[in-house]
Coordinates of C-alpha atoms in Angstrom, one line a residue:
X1 CA -8.8 101.3 -84.3
X2 CA -7.6 99.1 -81.5
X3 CA -6.3 100.5 -78.3
X4 CA -2.5 101.1 -78.4
X5 CA -0.3 98.5 -76.6
X6 CA 0.4 99.3 -73.0
X7 CA 3.8 100.3 -71.6
X8 CA 5.9 97.4 -70.5
X9 CA 9.0 96.6 -68.4
X10 CA 12.2 96.4 -70.5
X11 CA 15.6 94.8 -70.5
X12 CA 18.7 96.9 -71.2
X13 CA 20.6 97.9 -74.3
X14 CA 23.6 96.1 -72.7
X15 CA 21.8 92.8 -73.3
X16 CA 23.9 92.0 -76.4
X17 CA 27.1 92.8 -74.6
X18 CA 26.0 90.7 -71.6
X19 CA 25.2 87.9 -74.0
X20 CA 28.7 88.0 -75.4
X21 CA 30.2 87.9 -71.9
X22 CA 27.9 85.3 -70.6
X23 CA 28.1 83.0 -73.6
X24 CA 31.9 83.1 -74.4
X25 CA 34.1 84.7 -77.0
X26 CA 32.7 85.7 -80.4
X27 CA 34.2 86.5 -83.7
X28 CA 34.1 90.3 -84.6
X29 CA 31.6 91.2 -87.3
X30 CA 32.8 92.0 -90.8
X31 CA 32.9 95.7 -91.7
X32 CA 29.9 95.4 -94.0
X33 CA 27.9 93.2 -91.6
X34 CA 28.3 89.6 -90.3
X35 CA 28.1 86.7 -92.7
X36 CA 24.8 85.2 -91.7
X37 CA 24.3 81.9 -93.4
X38 CA 23.4 80.3 -96.7
X39 CA 20.6 82.1 -98.6
X40 CA 18.0 79.5 -97.6
X41 CA 18.8 79.8 -93.9
X42 CA 18.8 83.6 -94.1
X43 CA 15.4 83.5 -95.8
X44 CA 14.2 81.5 -92.8
X45 CA 15.6 84.1 -90.4
X46 CA 13.8 86.9 -92.3
X47 CA 10.5 84.8 -92.0
X48 CA 10.7 85.5 -88.2
X49 CA 9.2 89.0 -88.8
X50 CA 8.2 91.7 -89.3
X51 CA 7.2 92.8 -85.8
X52 CA 4.6 93.7 -84.7
X53 CA 2.0 91.9 -86.8
X54 CA -1.2 93.9 -87.7
X55 CA -3.5 94.4 -84.8
X56 CA -6.9 93.1 -85.8
X57 CA -10.0 93.0 -83.5
X58 CA -11.4 89.6 -82.4
X59 CA -14.7 89.2 -84.3
X60 CA -15.9 86.8 -81.6
X61 CA -15.6 89.4 -78.8
X62 CA -17.7 92.6 -79.3
X63 CA -15.6 94.3 -76.6
X64 CA -12.3 93.8 -78.6
X65 CA -10.5 97.1 -79.0
X66 CA -13.1 99.2 -77.0
X67 CA -11.3 101.6 -74.6
X68 CA -14.0 101.4 -71.9
X69 CA -13.8 97.5 -72.0
X70 CA -10.0 97.6 -71.9
X71 CA -10.1 99.9 -68.8
X72 CA -12.7 97.6 -67.1
X73 CA -10.6 94.5 -68.1
X74 CA -7.5 96.0 -66.5
X75 CA -9.4 96.8 -63.3
X76 CA -10.7 93.2 -63.2
X77 CA -7.2 91.8 -63.9
X78 CA -5.9 93.4 -60.7
X79 CA -8.9 92.8 -58.6
X80 CA -9.0 90.0 -55.9
X81 CA -12.8 89.9 -56.0
X82 CA -13.0 87.3 -58.8
X83 CA -11.4 84.6 -56.7
X84 CA -12.6 82.9 -53.5
X85 CA -9.0 82.4 -52.5
X86 CA -7.9 85.4 -50.4
X87 CA -5.8 88.0 -52.3
X88 CA -5.6 85.9 -55.5
X89 CA -5.8 87.9 -58.7
X90 CA -5.1 87.4 -62.4
X91 CA -2.0 89.5 -61.8
X92 CA -0.8 87.1 -59.1
X93 CA 0.3 84.6 -61.8
X94 CA 0.7 87.2 -64.5
X95 CA 2.7 89.9 -62.8
X96 CA 3.4 92.9 -65.1
X97 CA 6.8 93.5 -63.8
X98 CA 7.7 89.8 -64.5
X99 CA 6.6 90.1 -68.2
X100 CA 3.1 88.8 -67.3
X101 CA 4.5 85.5 -65.9
X102 CA 5.3 84.7 -62.3
X103 CA 8.8 83.3 -62.2
X104 CA 7.7 80.1 -60.5
X105 CA 8.2 76.6 -61.7
X106 CA 4.4 75.9 -61.5
X107 CA 1.4 78.2 -61.0
X108 CA 0.1 79.3 -57.6
X109 CA -3.6 79.0 -57.0
X110 CA -6.0 77.4 -54.5
X111 CA -3.6 74.5 -54.7
X112 CA -0.2 74.2 -56.3
X113 CA -0.5 73.8 -60.0
X114 CA 1.2 71.3 -62.3
X115 CA 2.2 73.6 -65.2
X116 CA 4.4 76.6 -65.7
X117 CA 2.6 79.9 -66.1
X118 CA 2.8 81.2 -69.7
X119 CA 3.5 84.9 -70.2
X120 CA 0.6 86.9 -71.6
X121 CA 2.7 89.0 -73.9
X122 CA 1.3 88.7 -77.5
X123 CA -1.5 86.4 -76.4
X124 CA -3.8 88.2 -78.8
X125 CA -2.1 86.5 -81.8
X126 CA -2.7 82.9 -80.7
X127 CA -5.4 80.5 -82.1
X128 CA -5.6 78.0 -79.2
X129 CA -4.8 78.9 -75.6
X130 CA -2.9 77.4 -72.7
X131 CA -0.4 74.6 -72.9
X132 CA -3.1 72.2 -74.0
X133 CA -5.2 74.4 -76.3
X134 CA -8.3 73.8 -74.2
X135 CA -9.9 77.1 -75.4
X136 CA -10.1 78.6 -78.8
X137 CA -10.6 82.2 -77.9
X138 CA -8.9 84.6 -75.5
X139 CA -12.1 85.4 -73.7
X140 CA -12.9 81.7 -73.2
X141 CA -9.4 81.1 -71.8
X142 CA -10.0 84.0 -69.4
X143 CA -13.0 82.0 -67.9
X144 CA -10.9 78.9 -67.2
X145 CA -8.8 80.1 -64.2
X146 CA -11.9 81.7 -62.6
X147 CA -13.8 78.5 -62.6
X148 CA -11.0 76.1 -62.0
X149 CA -11.0 74.8 -58.4
X150 CA -7.2 74.5 -58.5
X151 CA -6.8 78.2 -59.4
X152 CA -9.2 81.0 -58.5
X153 CA -11.9 78.5 -57.3
X154 CA -14.9 80.6 -58.1
X155 CA -18.3 80.0 -59.7
X156 CA -20.2 82.0 -62.3
X157 CA -22.5 83.2 -59.5
X158 CA -19.6 84.2 -57.3
X159 CA -17.8 86.1 -60.0
X160 CA -21.0 87.9 -61.1
X161 CA -22.0 88.7 -57.5
X162 CA -18.5 90.3 -57.0
X163 CA -19.0 92.6 -59.9
X164 CA -22.5 93.6 -58.8
X165 CA -21.4 94.2 -55.2
X166 CA -18.2 96.2 -55.7
X167 CA -19.0 99.8 -56.6
X168 CA -15.8 100.3 -58.7
X169 CA -16.5 97.0 -60.7
X170 CA -20.2 97.7 -61.2
X171 CA -19.2 101.2 -62.4
X172 CA -16.6 99.8 -64.8
X173 CA -19.1 97.2 -66.1
X174 CA -21.7 99.9 -66.8
X175 CA -19.1 102.1 -68.6
X176 CA -18.0 99.2 -70.8
X177 CA -21.5 97.6 -71.5
X178 CA -23.8 100.6 -71.2
X179 CA -25.8 99.0 -68.4
X180 CA -25.5 97.5 -65.0
X181 CA -24.8 93.7 -64.6
X182 CA -27.9 91.6 -65.2
X183 CA -29.2 88.8 -62.9
X184 CA -28.0 86.2 -65.4
X185 CA -24.8 85.0 -63.7
X186 CA -23.3 83.2 -66.7
X187 CA -23.9 86.1 -69.0
X188 CA -22.1 88.4 -66.6
X189 CA -19.3 85.9 -66.3
X190 CA -18.9 86.0 -70.1
X191 CA -19.0 89.8 -70.1
X192 CA -16.2 89.7 -67.4
X193 CA -14.1 87.4 -69.6
X194 CA -14.6 89.5 -72.7
X195 CA -13.4 92.6 -70.9
X196 CA -10.4 90.7 -69.5
X197 CA -9.6 89.6 -73.1
X198 CA -9.9 93.2 -74.4
X199 CA -7.3 94.2 -71.9
X200 CA -5.0 91.3 -72.6
X201 CA -5.1 92.1 -76.3
X202 CA -3.1 95.3 -75.5
X203 CA -0.2 93.3 -74.1
X204 CA 2.0 93.4 -77.2
X205 CA 5.8 93.3 -76.7
X206 CA 8.0 96.0 -78.2
X207 CA 10.6 95.7 -80.9
X208 CA 14.0 94.1 -80.1
X209 CA 17.6 94.2 -81.4
X210 CA 16.7 91.1 -83.4
X211 CA 13.8 92.9 -85.2
X212 CA 16.2 95.7 -86.2
X213 CA 18.7 93.1 -87.6
X214 CA 16.0 91.0 -89.3
X215 CA 14.7 94.1 -91.0
X216 CA 18.2 95.1 -92.1
X217 CA 18.6 91.6 -93.6
X218 CA 15.2 91.8 -95.4
X219 CA 16.1 95.1 -97.1
X220 CA 19.7 94.0 -97.8
X221 CA 21.3 96.7 -95.6
X222 CA 24.6 95.1 -94.5
X223 CA 25.8 98.3 -92.9
X224 CA 22.8 98.3 -90.4
X225 CA 23.2 94.6 -90.0
X226 CA 26.7 95.1 -88.7
X227 CA 25.4 96.4 -85.4
X228 CA 24.1 92.9 -84.4
X229 CA 26.5 90.8 -82.3
X230 CA 28.4 88.1 -84.2
X231 CA 27.6 85.5 -81.5
X232 CA 23.9 86.2 -81.9
X233 CA 24.1 86.0 -85.7
X234 CA 25.7 82.6 -85.4
X235 CA 23.0 81.6 -83.0
X236 CA 20.3 82.8 -85.4
X237 CA 21.9 80.7 -88.2
X238 CA 21.8 77.7 -85.9
X239 CA 18.2 78.4 -84.8
X240 CA 17.1 78.5 -88.5
X241 CA 19.5 75.8 -89.7
X242 CA 21.3 72.9 -88.0
X243 CA 19.4 73.1 -84.6
X244 CA 16.1 73.2 -86.4
X245 CA 14.4 75.3 -83.7
X246 CA 12.5 77.2 -86.3
X247 CA 10.6 74.0 -87.1
X248 CA 8.4 74.7 -84.1
X249 CA 9.4 78.2 -83.1
X250 CA 8.3 79.8 -86.4
X251 CA 7.1 83.2 -87.5
X252 CA 7.1 86.6 -85.8
X253 CA 5.8 85.0 -82.6
X254 CA 8.5 82.4 -82.6
X255 CA 5.8 79.8 -82.3
X256 CA 3.9 77.7 -84.8
X257 CA 0.9 77.5 -82.5
X258 CA 0.9 73.8 -82.9
X259 CA 1.3 70.9 -80.4
X260 CA 4.4 68.7 -80.2
X261 CA 5.0 65.6 -78.1
X262 CA 7.2 66.4 -75.1
X263 CA 10.1 64.0 -74.5
X264 CA 9.7 64.9 -70.8
X265 CA 6.7 63.5 -68.9
X266 CA 5.2 65.3 -66.0
X267 CA 2.3 64.8 -63.5
X268 CA -0.6 66.9 -62.4
X269 CA -0.9 67.8 -58.6
X270 CA -3.1 64.7 -58.0
X271 CA -0.4 62.4 -59.3
X272 CA -2.1 61.6 -62.6
X273 CA -0.1 62.0 -65.8
X274 CA -0.4 65.3 -67.7
X275 CA -1.5 64.2 -71.1
X276 CA -1.5 67.8 -72.5
X277 CA -3.4 68.3 -75.8
X278 CA -5.5 65.1 -75.7
X279 CA -7.2 66.3 -72.5
X280 CA -7.3 69.9 -73.7
X281 CA -9.1 69.0 -76.9
X282 CA -11.8 67.2 -75.0
X283 CA -12.3 70.1 -72.7
X284 CA -12.6 72.5 -75.6
X285 CA -15.1 70.4 -77.5
X286 CA -17.3 70.2 -74.4
X287 CA -17.0 73.8 -73.4
X288 CA -20.1 76.0 -73.6
X289 CA -17.8 78.9 -74.3
X290 CA -16.2 77.5 -77.5
X291 CA -16.1 79.4 -80.7
X292 CA -19.5 79.0 -82.5
X293 CA -21.3 78.6 -79.2
X294 CA -24.1 80.8 -77.9
X295 CA -21.8 83.4 -76.4
X296 CA -19.6 83.8 -79.4
X297 CA -20.2 87.2 -81.1
X298 CA -19.3 85.9 -84.6
X299 CA -21.3 83.2 -86.4
X300 CA -19.0 80.3 -87.4
X301 CA -18.9 76.5 -87.4
X302 CA -19.2 74.5 -84.3
X303 CA -16.6 73.4 -83.2
X304 CA -13.7 75.4 -84.7
X305 CA -11.5 73.6 -87.1
X306 CA -8.5 74.0 -84.8
X307 CA -10.4 72.5 -81.8
X308 CA -11.8 69.6 -83.8
X309 CA -8.4 68.5 -85.1
X310 CA -7.0 65.3 -83.8
X311 CA -4.9 65.4 -80.6
X312 CA -1.9 63.4 -79.5
X313 CA -1.2 62.5 -75.9
X314 CA 1.6 64.3 -74.1
X315 CA 1.7 67.1 -76.8
X316 CA 2.0 70.7 -75.7
X317 CA 1.7 74.0 -77.5
X318 CA 4.9 75.6 -78.7
X319 CA 5.4 78.7 -76.5
X320 CA 6.6 82.0 -78.1
X321 CA 10.2 83.1 -77.4
X322 CA 9.9 86.8 -77.2
X323 CA 11.3 88.0 -73.9
X324 CA 12.2 84.3 -73.2
X325 CA 15.3 85.4 -71.1
X326 CA 12.9 87.0 -68.6
X327 CA 10.2 84.4 -68.4
X328 CA 11.8 81.3 -67.0
X329 CA 11.6 78.6 -65.6
X330 CA 11.1 76.7 -68.8
X331 CA 9.1 73.8 -70.3
X332 CA 5.4 73.0 -69.7
X333 CA 6.1 72.0 -66.1
X334 CA 8.8 74.5 -65.3
X335 CA 11.3 71.8 -64.7
X336 CA 14.2 73.6 -66.3
X337 CA 15.5 76.8 -64.7
X338 CA 18.4 77.6 -67.0
X339 CA 17.8 78.9 -70.5
X340 CA 20.9 77.2 -71.8
X341 CA 19.7 73.9 -70.4
X342 CA 16.3 74.4 -72.1
X343 CA 18.1 74.2 -75.5
X344 CA 18.6 70.5 -75.0
X345 CA 16.1 68.5 -77.1
X346 CA 12.8 68.4 -75.4
X347 CA 10.2 67.9 -78.1
X348 CA 9.8 65.2 -80.7
X349 CA 8.6 65.4 -84.3
X350 CA 5.7 63.4 -85.7
X351 CA 8.0 60.4 -86.0
X352 CA 9.1 60.6 -82.4
X353 CA 12.7 61.7 -83.1
X354 CA 14.3 64.7 -81.5
X355 CA 16.9 67.1 -82.9
X356 CA 20.6 66.2 -82.3
X357 CA 22.3 67.4 -79.1
X358 CA 24.1 70.7 -79.4
X359 CA 27.7 71.5 -78.3
X360 CA 28.3 73.9 -75.5
X361 CA 29.6 76.5 -77.9
X362 CA 26.5 76.1 -80.1
X363 CA 24.2 76.6 -77.1
X364 CA 26.2 79.7 -76.1
X365 CA 25.6 81.2 -79.5
X366 CA 21.9 80.3 -79.3
X367 CA 21.6 81.9 -75.9
X368 CA 23.2 85.0 -77.4
X369 CA 20.6 85.0 -80.1
X370 CA 17.7 84.5 -77.7
X371 CA 18.8 87.4 -75.5
X372 CA 18.3 89.7 -78.5
X373 CA 14.6 88.8 -78.5
X374 CA 14.0 91.1 -75.5
X375 CA 13.2 94.8 -75.7
X376 CA 16.0 97.0 -74.4
X377 CA 16.2 100.5 -72.8
X378 CA 19.9 101.2 -72.2
X379 CA 20.2 100.5 -68.5
X380 CA 23.1 98.3 -67.1
X381 CA 22.3 94.6 -66.9
X382 CA 23.8 92.1 -64.6
X383 CA 24.4 88.6 -65.8
X384 CA 21.7 86.2 -64.5
X385 CA 22.9 82.7 -63.7
X386 CA 19.8 81.4 -65.6
X387 CA 21.5 82.6 -68.9
X388 CA 24.9 81.1 -68.4
X389 CA 26.1 78.1 -70.4
X390 CA 28.7 76.0 -68.5

């Protein structure tokens, strides 16, 4: 059995009420539940669940689901010793109280980054990682920031030495692996990454008001469905229908895991264009840590089918939308601060065309829907300006 998901910060049960106030007036729900949409659109809404998905171990990481490795990974996640930049930790950019994001437009590291920090919630369910899909396992993705000179600016030797030298880390390593760290720096680096991945696998977000409504729709319980705000129900119908958001934000993760061309172009800190997936694919194919490589714990083809797939320039992975109200700014470069503004077309289909623009009332209903994708706990909730549609 895998370790149970860790506790997480929550938004309030007042979120649906706040959504109605922030997003404008809404029609009252019918006594037997809101009329959702035509049957085909309702079926698409039901396809956005159930939540959570089954928790399966990662066959490429022998530490996956092991309590001692999870504990060691959590210790590493909060340790500044893996970085040569003073005080920088994994948790610097993935702060637990910020839903494992950082609230900044672009990431903070040894130098200012060029991309927005993705939340780590539900990262275990992905196939390719990061905005550009440069890595095809969670443990390989955990190596990237350690070695990146723009981020934690360490080497394999420096990371391994830190674990050997710090008594609490050496002890955690021994408890997870049954031995002290070896003299092989790269092997120790991989072991660090696999423990970090084991911990990150536990970061699974809780159920939301949407999940309760979706389940009610799936079982045909219109009485239970009546508890869902009418504005959010209209937004869900738009999401799965006219607005076509579900074309990319599909399934229980609200992400198809695929890469779509961004209509908005951005630059990396050195001034070069950020080409997204095209550069990420090349990195993945050249990585010694790819699936099927020498450090993978499950025999499989080299390279993985996902990594070998063709890549398009300026394409970025579809981010998941769970807890989206708490994880702005938005887009791959953090250039949009307001959730309502992020609903404007920002990605193109294979033919290069984008969805039609939405009216202000439609965007208000969509925001009302997106706010119900956050777990709630019954505490009062102020209206953040980042939600408001004007």
